[in-house]
Each structure stands twice: as structure tokens, then as C-alpha cells.
């Protein structure tokens, strides 16, 4: 088991468009690895396939549990234009596709166009004034032993009227010199679904669709501000919007997830 996110999502080139990975134990959420690690692996393969162009958007699905053990990632090019590349990545175990992602990687086009249309979440100036959420095995998913969460609003099972969360998140260990798209992917998926804030009992849920936009690829490792809100739900499928911000107010990533309520 590796507690280092960079090591846990390491990949090895094994030929054109082919990468090998070893999904470690200790990062599970239920039967398989938590979605942030699985999609982080796919993000690494996308970035490695087009290293000169930053990953701007990734859309992913996890149709089957990705379990601890060997995995292959196959990357194909849909189109490579002058400034924008579209890639498709599939993670295979035992010969079947268990996760896939489409990535758009692009060179800068208009550097003067840079603005957030939102304000960052409000956190205490002294972040350590917020206690670390005591979520770790056996009470929490296995992967939570590798992250630090602080919650300012939106404790799970609090029966609040607003399905929203504000807090901060960081990896306990990550040897990457900076947080790029794979690390942001992992961190944006750490917190519990916002729907659980309104509930009085635990409801097993799973991410089935994931879309993320990245607004930078070299953030200093450490705590990032987090905010999420469940915006719609129907027949057990819930759409949630998530955000990651640097503590000095730079939007790092936007994420929309679809959760299914298992029961």
C-alpha cells in the first residue's frame, strides 16, 4: 500500500498509447478504488500522452469497480489540431473497460481572458482553527486515511435544509512538486456527497459520471478550499457541483458529478 497519491497514481509507458498501472490497496471506497484515484490515473495518462498541452477538461465514467491490482490504460487520439487535442483513455482490468475518460488538452489562446465569476468560499484566516474531520477507517471509507478534511459547513447526517459543503482538503502525502490536474481530480472527489448533509441516516452512493475543468496546472501542494452543492436529483440520481480554490482566492477546478443512490 502506498499512502502517497503521486505513487498511487503512477503509470509506466508500455508502448504507443499504452500505459501500465498498479492500483494499490488502501484507497478503496467500497469494492473498488475511490473515483478520484481512478480518474487521477486516467488524467495522468492523458497528460503523459500530450505533455506540451495542459489538460483543460476531463469527462469520465466509472461503469465498474476498479480493484487493487494491475491495470492497463489505452489512450487514442480523436483529433489533434493546431492548439487543441482530444484524447480518449480507457482503463482495463481482466480485459474489460472499467473506467474511461475523454480529455481536451490545449495551448493558451487568449492569456488576457482570465477571471472568476464567483467568489471563493469563506474560511477562517487561521485554517487550523477548523478541526480535522475524524473520518478514517473503519468509520469512513478506506481512502480517507490519506487525506485531511476540514469542514466549516455541511456536516454529514446533520439534516440541514441546504445540501451544501464548505471546507478544505489536502493529501497527507503527495510527492508531486505541484498539484496538477491528476491531484486536483483526486482532491475534488474526497468530500462526502452533499446530499448526505440533508439526511439523518447513511445512504450508500457512488459516482457514475464526472466532468472537471482545470484553471491551472501547477498549484503549490497543501490545503485547498472546497465548496459543493447538490443542485438537482431525480429517482436516485443526484447532480452536484464542486469547486477547488487556492487559499488566496484562485479558482483551481470546477467539477460536476452525478451520484447514484444505491439504496
PDB file of C-alpha atoms in Angstrom:
ATOM      1  CA  UNK A   1       0.000   0.000   0.000  1.00  0.00           C
ATOM      2  CA  UNK A   2       1.247   3.476  -0.874  1.00  0.00           C
ATOM      3  CA  UNK A   3      -0.078   6.478   1.040  1.00  0.00           C
ATOM      4  CA  UNK A   4       1.469   8.876  -1.480  1.00  0.00           C
ATOM      5  CA  UNK A   5      -1.078   9.961  -4.101  1.00  0.00           C
ATOM      6  CA  UNK A   6       1.645  10.506  -6.696  1.00  0.00           C
ATOM      7  CA  UNK A   7       2.914   6.959  -6.199  1.00  0.00           C
ATOM      8  CA  UNK A   8      -0.606   5.522  -6.039  1.00  0.00           C
ATOM      9  CA  UNK A   9      -1.410   7.033  -9.453  1.00  0.00           C
ATOM     10  CA  UNK A  10       1.962   6.348 -11.088  1.00  0.00           C
ATOM     11  CA  UNK A  11       1.905   4.983 -14.627  1.00  0.00           C
ATOM     12  CA  UNK A  12       4.568   3.421 -16.858  1.00  0.00           C
ATOM     13  CA  UNK A  13       4.684   3.818 -20.633  1.00  0.00           C
ATOM     14  CA  UNK A  14       4.463   0.419 -22.351  1.00  0.00           C
ATOM     15  CA  UNK A  15       4.259   1.429 -25.995  1.00  0.00           C
ATOM     16  CA  UNK A  16       2.403   3.959 -28.142  1.00  0.00           C
ATOM     17  CA  UNK A  17      -0.820   4.895 -26.388  1.00  0.00           C
ATOM     18  CA  UNK A  18      -0.411   2.190 -23.748  1.00  0.00           C
ATOM     19  CA  UNK A  19       0.378   2.572 -20.048  1.00  0.00           C
ATOM     20  CA  UNK A  20       0.627   0.174 -17.137  1.00  0.00           C
ATOM     21  CA  UNK A  21      -0.534   0.935 -13.604  1.00  0.00           C
ATOM     22  CA  UNK A  22      -0.835  -0.913 -10.329  1.00  0.00           C
ATOM     23  CA  UNK A  23      -3.883   0.148  -8.328  1.00  0.00           C
ATOM     24  CA  UNK A  24      -2.772  -0.054  -4.680  1.00  0.00           C
ATOM     25  CA  UNK A  25      -4.713  -1.303  -1.703  1.00  0.00           C
ATOM     26  CA  UNK A  26      -5.704   1.220   0.949  1.00  0.00           C
ATOM     27  CA  UNK A  27      -7.537   3.624  -1.403  1.00  0.00           C
ATOM     28  CA  UNK A  28     -10.869   1.830  -1.565  1.00  0.00           C
ATOM     29  CA  UNK A  29     -14.363   3.181  -1.263  1.00  0.00           C
ATOM     30  CA  UNK A  30     -16.483   0.079  -1.159  1.00  0.00           C
ATOM     31  CA  UNK A  31     -15.434  -2.642  -3.604  1.00  0.00           C
ATOM     32  CA  UNK A  32     -13.124  -0.515  -5.718  1.00  0.00           C
ATOM     33  CA  UNK A  33     -10.724   2.409  -5.518  1.00  0.00           C
ATOM     34  CA  UNK A  34     -12.374   5.770  -4.912  1.00  0.00           C
ATOM     35  CA  UNK A  35     -13.216   7.719  -8.037  1.00  0.00           C
ATOM     36  CA  UNK A  36     -10.617  10.439  -7.518  1.00  0.00           C
ATOM     37  CA  UNK A  37      -7.798   7.910  -7.721  1.00  0.00           C
ATOM     38  CA  UNK A  38      -9.255   6.118 -10.753  1.00  0.00           C
ATOM     39  CA  UNK A  39      -9.826   9.347 -12.668  1.00  0.00           C
ATOM     40  CA  UNK A  40      -6.453  10.648 -11.466  1.00  0.00           C
ATOM     41  CA  UNK A  41      -4.835   7.635 -13.161  1.00  0.00           C
ATOM     42  CA  UNK A  42      -6.679   8.388 -16.396  1.00  0.00           C
ATOM     43  CA  UNK A  43      -5.690  12.046 -16.102  1.00  0.00           C
ATOM     44  CA  UNK A  44      -2.017  11.088 -15.770  1.00  0.00           C
ATOM     45  CA  UNK A  45      -2.256   9.016 -18.943  1.00  0.00           C
ATOM     46  CA  UNK A  46      -3.904  11.887 -20.824  1.00  0.00           C
ATOM     47  CA  UNK A  47      -1.232  14.351 -19.680  1.00  0.00           C
ATOM     48  CA  UNK A  48       1.592  11.918 -20.495  1.00  0.00           C
ATOM     49  CA  UNK A  49       0.186  11.461 -23.992  1.00  0.00           C
ATOM     50  CA  UNK A  50       0.264  15.189 -24.784  1.00  0.00           C
ATOM     51  CA  UNK A  51       2.733  16.735 -22.305  1.00  0.00           C
ATOM     52  CA  UNK A  52       3.119  20.061 -24.110  1.00  0.00           C
ATOM     53  CA  UNK A  53      -0.594  20.886 -23.820  1.00  0.00           C
ATOM     54  CA  UNK A  54      -2.245  21.364 -20.406  1.00  0.00           C
ATOM     55  CA  UNK A  55      -5.330  19.315 -19.621  1.00  0.00           C
ATOM     56  CA  UNK A  56      -8.259  21.741 -19.732  1.00  0.00           C
ATOM     57  CA  UNK A  57     -11.290  19.471 -19.393  1.00  0.00           C
ATOM     58  CA  UNK A  58     -11.833  15.835 -18.498  1.00  0.00           C
ATOM     59  CA  UNK A  59     -15.094  13.881 -18.692  1.00  0.00           C
ATOM     60  CA  UNK A  60     -15.087  10.458 -17.094  1.00  0.00           C
ATOM     61  CA  UNK A  61     -17.205   7.439 -16.225  1.00  0.00           C
ATOM     62  CA  UNK A  62     -16.593   4.513 -13.886  1.00  0.00           C
ATOM     63  CA  UNK A  63     -19.005   1.776 -15.014  1.00  0.00           C
ATOM     64  CA  UNK A  64     -17.394  -0.962 -12.887  1.00  0.00           C
ATOM     65  CA  UNK A  65     -15.265  -1.087  -9.714  1.00  0.00           C
ATOM     66  CA  UNK A  66     -11.532  -0.628 -10.304  1.00  0.00           C
ATOM     67  CA  UNK A  67      -9.953  -3.052  -7.859  1.00  0.00           C
ATOM     68  CA  UNK A  68      -6.473  -3.265  -6.393  1.00  0.00           C
ATOM     69  CA  UNK A  69      -4.033  -4.858  -8.796  1.00  0.00           C
ATOM     70  CA  UNK A  70      -2.617  -4.440 -12.311  1.00  0.00           C
ATOM     71  CA  UNK A  71      -4.383  -2.269 -14.849  1.00  0.00           C
ATOM     72  CA  UNK A  72      -3.762  -1.108 -18.400  1.00  0.00           C
ATOM     73  CA  UNK A  73      -4.653   2.308 -19.784  1.00  0.00           C
ATOM     74  CA  UNK A  74      -5.100   2.708 -23.525  1.00  0.00           C
ATOM     75  CA  UNK A  75      -5.098   6.231 -24.988  1.00  0.00           C
ATOM     76  CA  UNK A  76      -6.257   7.049 -28.503  1.00  0.00           C
ATOM     77  CA  UNK A  77      -6.283  10.380 -30.304  1.00  0.00           C
ATOM     78  CA  UNK A  78      -9.660  11.566 -31.540  1.00  0.00           C
ATOM     79  CA  UNK A  79      -8.169  14.667 -33.144  1.00  0.00           C
ATOM     80  CA  UNK A  80      -5.033  16.777 -32.799  1.00  0.00           C
ATOM     81  CA  UNK A  81      -5.498  20.314 -34.042  1.00  0.00           C
ATOM     82  CA  UNK A  82      -3.195  23.315 -34.090  1.00  0.00           C
ATOM     83  CA  UNK A  83      -3.864  24.117 -30.440  1.00  0.00           C
ATOM     84  CA  UNK A  84      -6.395  21.594 -29.150  1.00  0.00           C
ATOM     85  CA  UNK A  85      -6.111  17.812 -28.774  1.00  0.00           C
ATOM     86  CA  UNK A  86      -8.948  15.426 -27.972  1.00  0.00           C
ATOM     87  CA  UNK A  87      -7.921  12.118 -26.380  1.00  0.00           C
ATOM     88  CA  UNK A  88      -9.816   9.084 -25.165  1.00  0.00           C
ATOM     89  CA  UNK A  89      -8.439   6.959 -22.302  1.00  0.00           C
ATOM     90  CA  UNK A  90      -9.739   3.602 -21.122  1.00  0.00           C
ATOM     91  CA  UNK A  91      -8.670   1.708 -18.009  1.00  0.00           C
ATOM     92  CA  UNK A  92      -8.843  -2.065 -18.408  1.00  0.00           C
ATOM     93  CA  UNK A  93      -8.704  -4.870 -15.876  1.00  0.00           C
ATOM     94  CA  UNK A  94      -9.213  -8.517 -16.782  1.00  0.00           C
ATOM     95  CA  UNK A  95      -9.839  -7.491 -20.370  1.00  0.00           C
ATOM     96  CA  UNK A  96     -12.819  -5.195 -19.708  1.00  0.00           C
ATOM     97  CA  UNK A  97     -13.127  -1.416 -19.609  1.00  0.00           C
ATOM     98  CA  UNK A  98     -13.800  -0.391 -16.018  1.00  0.00           C
ATOM     99  CA  UNK A  99     -13.278   3.357 -16.400  1.00  0.00           C
ATOM    100  CA  UNK A 100     -12.906   5.777 -19.269  1.00  0.00           C
ATOM    101  CA  UNK A 101     -12.255   9.475 -19.771  1.00  0.00           C
ATOM    102  CA  UNK A 102     -12.155  11.966 -22.603  1.00  0.00           C
ATOM    103  CA  UNK A 103      -9.700  14.815 -22.240  1.00  0.00           C
ATOM    104  CA  UNK A 104      -9.278  18.119 -24.047  1.00  0.00           C
ATOM    105  CA  UNK A 105      -5.712  19.426 -23.878  1.00  0.00           C
ATOM    106  CA  UNK A 106      -4.980  22.843 -25.285  1.00  0.00           C
ATOM    107  CA  UNK A 107      -2.368  25.551 -25.642  1.00  0.00           C
ATOM    108  CA  UNK A 108      -3.085  29.052 -24.358  1.00  0.00           C
ATOM    109  CA  UNK A 109      -5.225  31.092 -26.747  1.00  0.00           C
ATOM    110  CA  UNK A 110      -6.007  34.448 -25.120  1.00  0.00           C
ATOM    111  CA  UNK A 111      -3.935  34.959 -21.948  1.00  0.00           C
ATOM    112  CA  UNK A 112      -5.738  38.243 -21.227  1.00  0.00           C
ATOM    113  CA  UNK A 113      -9.043  36.366 -20.693  1.00  0.00           C
ATOM    114  CA  UNK A 114      -8.805  35.310 -17.071  1.00  0.00           C
ATOM    115  CA  UNK A 115     -11.493  35.928 -14.486  1.00  0.00           C
ATOM    116  CA  UNK A 116     -13.632  34.100 -11.928  1.00  0.00           C
ATOM    117  CA  UNK A 117     -17.336  34.922 -11.966  1.00  0.00           C
ATOM    118  CA  UNK A 118     -17.703  33.540  -8.438  1.00  0.00           C
ATOM    119  CA  UNK A 119     -16.338  34.480  -5.057  1.00  0.00           C
ATOM    120  CA  UNK A 120     -14.248  31.928  -3.147  1.00  0.00           C
ATOM    121  CA  UNK A 121     -15.691  30.105  -0.137  1.00  0.00           C
ATOM    122  CA  UNK A 122     -15.304  31.835   3.218  1.00  0.00           C
ATOM    123  CA  UNK A 123     -12.879  30.046   5.528  1.00  0.00           C
ATOM    124  CA  UNK A 124     -11.202  31.212   8.758  1.00  0.00           C
ATOM    125  CA  UNK A 125      -7.957  33.135   8.234  1.00  0.00           C
ATOM    126  CA  UNK A 126      -6.376  30.584  10.565  1.00  0.00           C
ATOM    127  CA  UNK A 127      -7.384  27.380   8.806  1.00  0.00           C
ATOM    128  CA  UNK A 128      -6.132  25.247  11.675  1.00  0.00           C
ATOM    129  CA  UNK A 129      -8.914  26.746  13.774  1.00  0.00           C
ATOM    130  CA  UNK A 130     -11.139  24.287  11.949  1.00  0.00           C
ATOM    131  CA  UNK A 131     -10.674  20.790  13.360  1.00  0.00           C
ATOM    132  CA  UNK A 132      -9.733  17.951  11.037  1.00  0.00           C
ATOM    133  CA  UNK A 133     -12.747  15.774  10.261  1.00  0.00           C
ATOM    134  CA  UNK A 134     -12.199  12.497  12.152  1.00  0.00           C
ATOM    135  CA  UNK A 135     -13.025  10.361   9.138  1.00  0.00           C
ATOM    136  CA  UNK A 136     -10.893   7.253   8.694  1.00  0.00           C
ATOM    137  CA  UNK A 137     -11.416   3.502   8.658  1.00  0.00           C
ATOM    138  CA  UNK A 138     -13.442   1.796   9.997  1.00  0.00           C
ATOM    139  CA  UNK A 139     -15.955   4.665  10.273  1.00  0.00           C
ATOM    140  CA  UNK A 140     -15.081   6.241   6.919  1.00  0.00           C
ATOM    141  CA  UNK A 141     -14.057   4.902   3.506  1.00  0.00           C
ATOM    142  CA  UNK A 142     -10.605   3.337   3.434  1.00  0.00           C
ATOM    143  CA  UNK A 143      -9.082   6.057   1.236  1.00  0.00           C
ATOM    144  CA  UNK A 144      -9.850   8.804   3.790  1.00  0.00           C
ATOM    145  CA  UNK A 145      -6.796   7.760   5.830  1.00  0.00           C
ATOM    146  CA  UNK A 146      -4.701   9.503   3.153  1.00  0.00           C
ATOM    147  CA  UNK A 147      -6.416  12.916   3.182  1.00  0.00           C
ATOM    148  CA  UNK A 148      -7.091  15.782   5.543  1.00  0.00           C
ATOM    149  CA  UNK A 149     -10.537  17.386   5.514  1.00  0.00           C
ATOM    150  CA  UNK A 150     -11.746  20.370   7.476  1.00  0.00           C
ATOM    151  CA  UNK A 151     -15.443  21.248   7.410  1.00  0.00           C
ATOM    152  CA  UNK A 152     -16.820  24.743   8.017  1.00  0.00           C
ATOM    153  CA  UNK A 153     -20.366  23.973   6.800  1.00  0.00           C
ATOM    154  CA  UNK A 154     -22.195  20.818   5.844  1.00  0.00           C
ATOM    155  CA  UNK A 155     -21.522  18.030   8.297  1.00  0.00           C
ATOM    156  CA  UNK A 156     -22.946  14.711   7.069  1.00  0.00           C
ATOM    157  CA  UNK A 157     -26.213  13.461   8.555  1.00  0.00           C
ATOM    158  CA  UNK A 158     -26.949  16.849  10.111  1.00  0.00           C
ATOM    159  CA  UNK A 159     -30.425  17.093   8.493  1.00  0.00           C
ATOM    160  CA  UNK A 160     -29.639  20.602   7.262  1.00  0.00           C
ATOM    161  CA  UNK A 161     -32.015  22.210   4.789  1.00  0.00           C
ATOM    162  CA  UNK A 162     -29.234  23.107   2.344  1.00  0.00           C
ATOM    163  CA  UNK A 163     -27.310  20.313   0.609  1.00  0.00           C
ATOM    164  CA  UNK A 164     -24.001  22.213   0.588  1.00  0.00           C
ATOM    165  CA  UNK A 165     -20.481  21.896   1.993  1.00  0.00           C
ATOM    166  CA  UNK A 166     -17.665  24.380   2.651  1.00  0.00           C
ATOM    167  CA  UNK A 167     -14.271  23.283   3.886  1.00  0.00           C
ATOM    168  CA  UNK A 168     -10.699  22.481   2.904  1.00  0.00           C
ATOM    169  CA  UNK A 169      -8.908  19.395   1.680  1.00  0.00           C
ATOM    170  CA  UNK A 170      -5.326  18.172   1.190  1.00  0.00           C
ATOM    171  CA  UNK A 171      -3.400  14.958   0.717  1.00  0.00           C
ATOM    172  CA  UNK A 172      -1.492  13.837   3.780  1.00  0.00           C
ATOM    173  CA  UNK A 173       1.299  12.710   1.455  1.00  0.00           C
ATOM    174  CA  UNK A 174       1.920  13.611  -2.167  1.00  0.00           C
ATOM    175  CA  UNK A 175       5.427  13.738  -3.614  1.00  0.00           C
ATOM    176  CA  UNK A 176       4.390  15.673  -6.735  1.00  0.00           C
ATOM    177  CA  UNK A 177       6.226  19.010  -6.776  1.00  0.00           C
ATOM    178  CA  UNK A 178       2.902  20.730  -7.537  1.00  0.00           C
ATOM    179  CA  UNK A 179      -0.775  19.934  -7.750  1.00  0.00           C
ATOM    180  CA  UNK A 180      -1.715  19.413 -11.384  1.00  0.00           C
ATOM    181  CA  UNK A 181      -4.857  18.020 -12.989  1.00  0.00           C
ATOM    182  CA  UNK A 182      -4.434  14.476 -11.556  1.00  0.00           C
ATOM    183  CA  UNK A 183      -4.067  15.815  -7.993  1.00  0.00           C
ATOM    184  CA  UNK A 184      -6.975  18.245  -8.412  1.00  0.00           C
ATOM    185  CA  UNK A 185      -9.066  15.359  -9.720  1.00  0.00           C
ATOM    186  CA  UNK A 186      -8.278  13.348  -6.621  1.00  0.00           C
ATOM    187  CA  UNK A 187      -8.952  16.188  -4.189  1.00  0.00           C
ATOM    188  CA  UNK A 188     -12.243  17.345  -5.670  1.00  0.00           C
ATOM    189  CA  UNK A 189     -13.657  13.846  -5.113  1.00  0.00           C
ATOM    190  CA  UNK A 190     -12.695  13.491  -1.443  1.00  0.00           C
ATOM    191  CA  UNK A 191     -15.665  15.033   0.421  1.00  0.00           C
ATOM    192  CA  UNK A 192     -18.908  13.159   1.044  1.00  0.00           C
ATOM    193  CA  UNK A 193     -21.813  13.811  -1.347  1.00  0.00           C
ATOM    194  CA  UNK A 194     -23.645  16.992  -0.383  1.00  0.00           C
ATOM    195  CA  UNK A 195     -26.961  15.123  -0.298  1.00  0.00           C
ATOM    196  CA  UNK A 196     -25.777  13.412   2.904  1.00  0.00           C
ATOM    197  CA  UNK A 197     -25.866  16.789   4.673  1.00  0.00           C
ATOM    198  CA  UNK A 198     -29.677  16.700   4.484  1.00  0.00           C
ATOM    199  CA  UNK A 199     -30.031  13.079   5.567  1.00  0.00           C
ATOM    200  CA  UNK A 200     -30.457  11.522   9.004  1.00  0.00           C
ATOM    201  CA  UNK A 201     -29.004   8.143   8.023  1.00  0.00           C
ATOM    202  CA  UNK A 202     -26.154   6.993   5.840  1.00  0.00           C
ATOM    203  CA  UNK A 203     -27.104   6.404   2.187  1.00  0.00           C
ATOM    204  CA  UNK A 204     -24.584   4.441   0.115  1.00  0.00           C
ATOM    205  CA  UNK A 205     -23.812   6.444  -3.033  1.00  0.00           C
ATOM    206  CA  UNK A 206     -21.440   6.107  -5.978  1.00  0.00           C
ATOM    207  CA  UNK A 207     -20.081   8.484  -8.618  1.00  0.00           C
ATOM    208  CA  UNK A 208     -21.155   7.367 -12.088  1.00  0.00           C
ATOM    209  CA  UNK A 209     -20.275  10.448 -14.182  1.00  0.00           C
ATOM    210  CA  UNK A 210     -17.606  13.118 -13.688  1.00  0.00           C
ATOM    211  CA  UNK A 211     -16.701  16.301 -15.547  1.00  0.00           C
ATOM    212  CA  UNK A 212     -13.918  18.661 -14.481  1.00  0.00           C
ATOM    213  CA  UNK A 213     -12.428  21.877 -15.807  1.00  0.00           C
ATOM    214  CA  UNK A 214      -8.944  22.914 -14.689  1.00  0.00           C
ATOM    215  CA  UNK A 215      -7.786  26.520 -14.390  1.00  0.00           C
ATOM    216  CA  UNK A 216      -4.070  25.955 -13.918  1.00  0.00           C
ATOM    217  CA  UNK A 217      -1.707  23.009 -13.645  1.00  0.00           C
ATOM    218  CA  UNK A 218       0.962  23.944 -11.123  1.00  0.00           C
ATOM    219  CA  UNK A 219      -0.523  24.784  -7.726  1.00  0.00           C
ATOM    220  CA  UNK A 220       1.558  24.611  -4.559  1.00  0.00           C
ATOM    221  CA  UNK A 221       0.830  21.413  -2.607  1.00  0.00           C
ATOM    222  CA  UNK A 222      -1.208  21.899   0.539  1.00  0.00           C
ATOM    223  CA  UNK A 223      -4.705  22.824   1.628  1.00  0.00           C
ATOM    224  CA  UNK A 224      -7.230  23.910  -0.973  1.00  0.00           C
ATOM    225  CA  UNK A 225     -10.602  25.458  -0.206  1.00  0.00           C
ATOM    226  CA  UNK A 226     -13.569  23.298  -1.184  1.00  0.00           C
ATOM    227  CA  UNK A 227     -17.228  24.051  -1.848  1.00  0.00           C
ATOM    228  CA  UNK A 228     -20.016  21.875  -3.187  1.00  0.00           C
ATOM    229  CA  UNK A 229     -23.776  21.922  -3.644  1.00  0.00           C
ATOM    230  CA  UNK A 230     -26.265  19.307  -4.788  1.00  0.00           C
ATOM    231  CA  UNK A 231     -28.295  21.111  -7.452  1.00  0.00           C
ATOM    232  CA  UNK A 232     -30.830  18.515  -8.640  1.00  0.00           C
ATOM    233  CA  UNK A 233     -31.983  14.975  -8.006  1.00  0.00           C
ATOM    234  CA  UNK A 234     -34.445  12.570  -9.599  1.00  0.00           C
ATOM    235  CA  UNK A 235     -35.168   8.887  -8.998  1.00  0.00           C
ATOM    236  CA  UNK A 236     -31.950   8.331  -7.093  1.00  0.00           C
ATOM    237  CA  UNK A 237     -29.618  10.249  -9.427  1.00  0.00           C
ATOM    238  CA  UNK A 238     -28.147  13.436  -7.961  1.00  0.00           C
ATOM    239  CA  UNK A 239     -26.183  16.171  -9.736  1.00  0.00           C
ATOM    240  CA  UNK A 240     -23.608  18.052  -7.640  1.00  0.00           C
ATOM    241  CA  UNK A 241     -21.293  20.964  -8.481  1.00  0.00           C
ATOM    242  CA  UNK A 242     -17.915  21.153  -6.725  1.00  0.00           C
ATOM    243  CA  UNK A 243     -15.147  23.760  -6.612  1.00  0.00           C
ATOM    244  CA  UNK A 244     -11.495  23.848  -5.535  1.00  0.00           C
ATOM    245  CA  UNK A 245      -9.800  27.182  -4.728  1.00  0.00           C
ATOM    246  CA  UNK A 246      -6.366  28.183  -3.538  1.00  0.00           C
ATOM    247  CA  UNK A 247      -6.415  29.837  -0.135  1.00  0.00           C
ATOM    248  CA  UNK A 248      -5.519  33.166  -1.756  1.00  0.00           C
ATOM    249  CA  UNK A 249      -8.634  33.059  -3.932  1.00  0.00           C
ATOM    250  CA  UNK A 250      -7.668  31.480  -7.287  1.00  0.00           C
ATOM    251  CA  UNK A 251     -10.200  29.070  -8.772  1.00  0.00           C
ATOM    252  CA  UNK A 252      -8.318  25.822  -9.459  1.00  0.00           C
ATOM    253  CA  UNK A 253     -11.028  23.431 -10.654  1.00  0.00           C
ATOM    254  CA  UNK A 254     -14.746  23.112 -11.288  1.00  0.00           C
ATOM    255  CA  UNK A 255     -16.406  19.717 -11.155  1.00  0.00           C
ATOM    256  CA  UNK A 256     -19.846  18.314 -11.816  1.00  0.00           C
ATOM    257  CA  UNK A 257     -20.639  14.806 -10.648  1.00  0.00           C
ATOM    258  CA  UNK A 258     -23.624  12.536 -10.973  1.00  0.00           C
ATOM    259  CA  UNK A 259     -24.134  10.292  -7.967  1.00  0.00           C
ATOM    260  CA  UNK A 260     -26.473   7.324  -7.825  1.00  0.00           C
ATOM    261  CA  UNK A 261     -28.102   6.480  -4.514  1.00  0.00           C
ATOM    262  CA  UNK A 262     -27.619   2.740  -4.132  1.00  0.00           C
ATOM    263  CA  UNK A 263     -30.401   2.430  -1.584  1.00  0.00           C
TER     264      UNK A 263
END
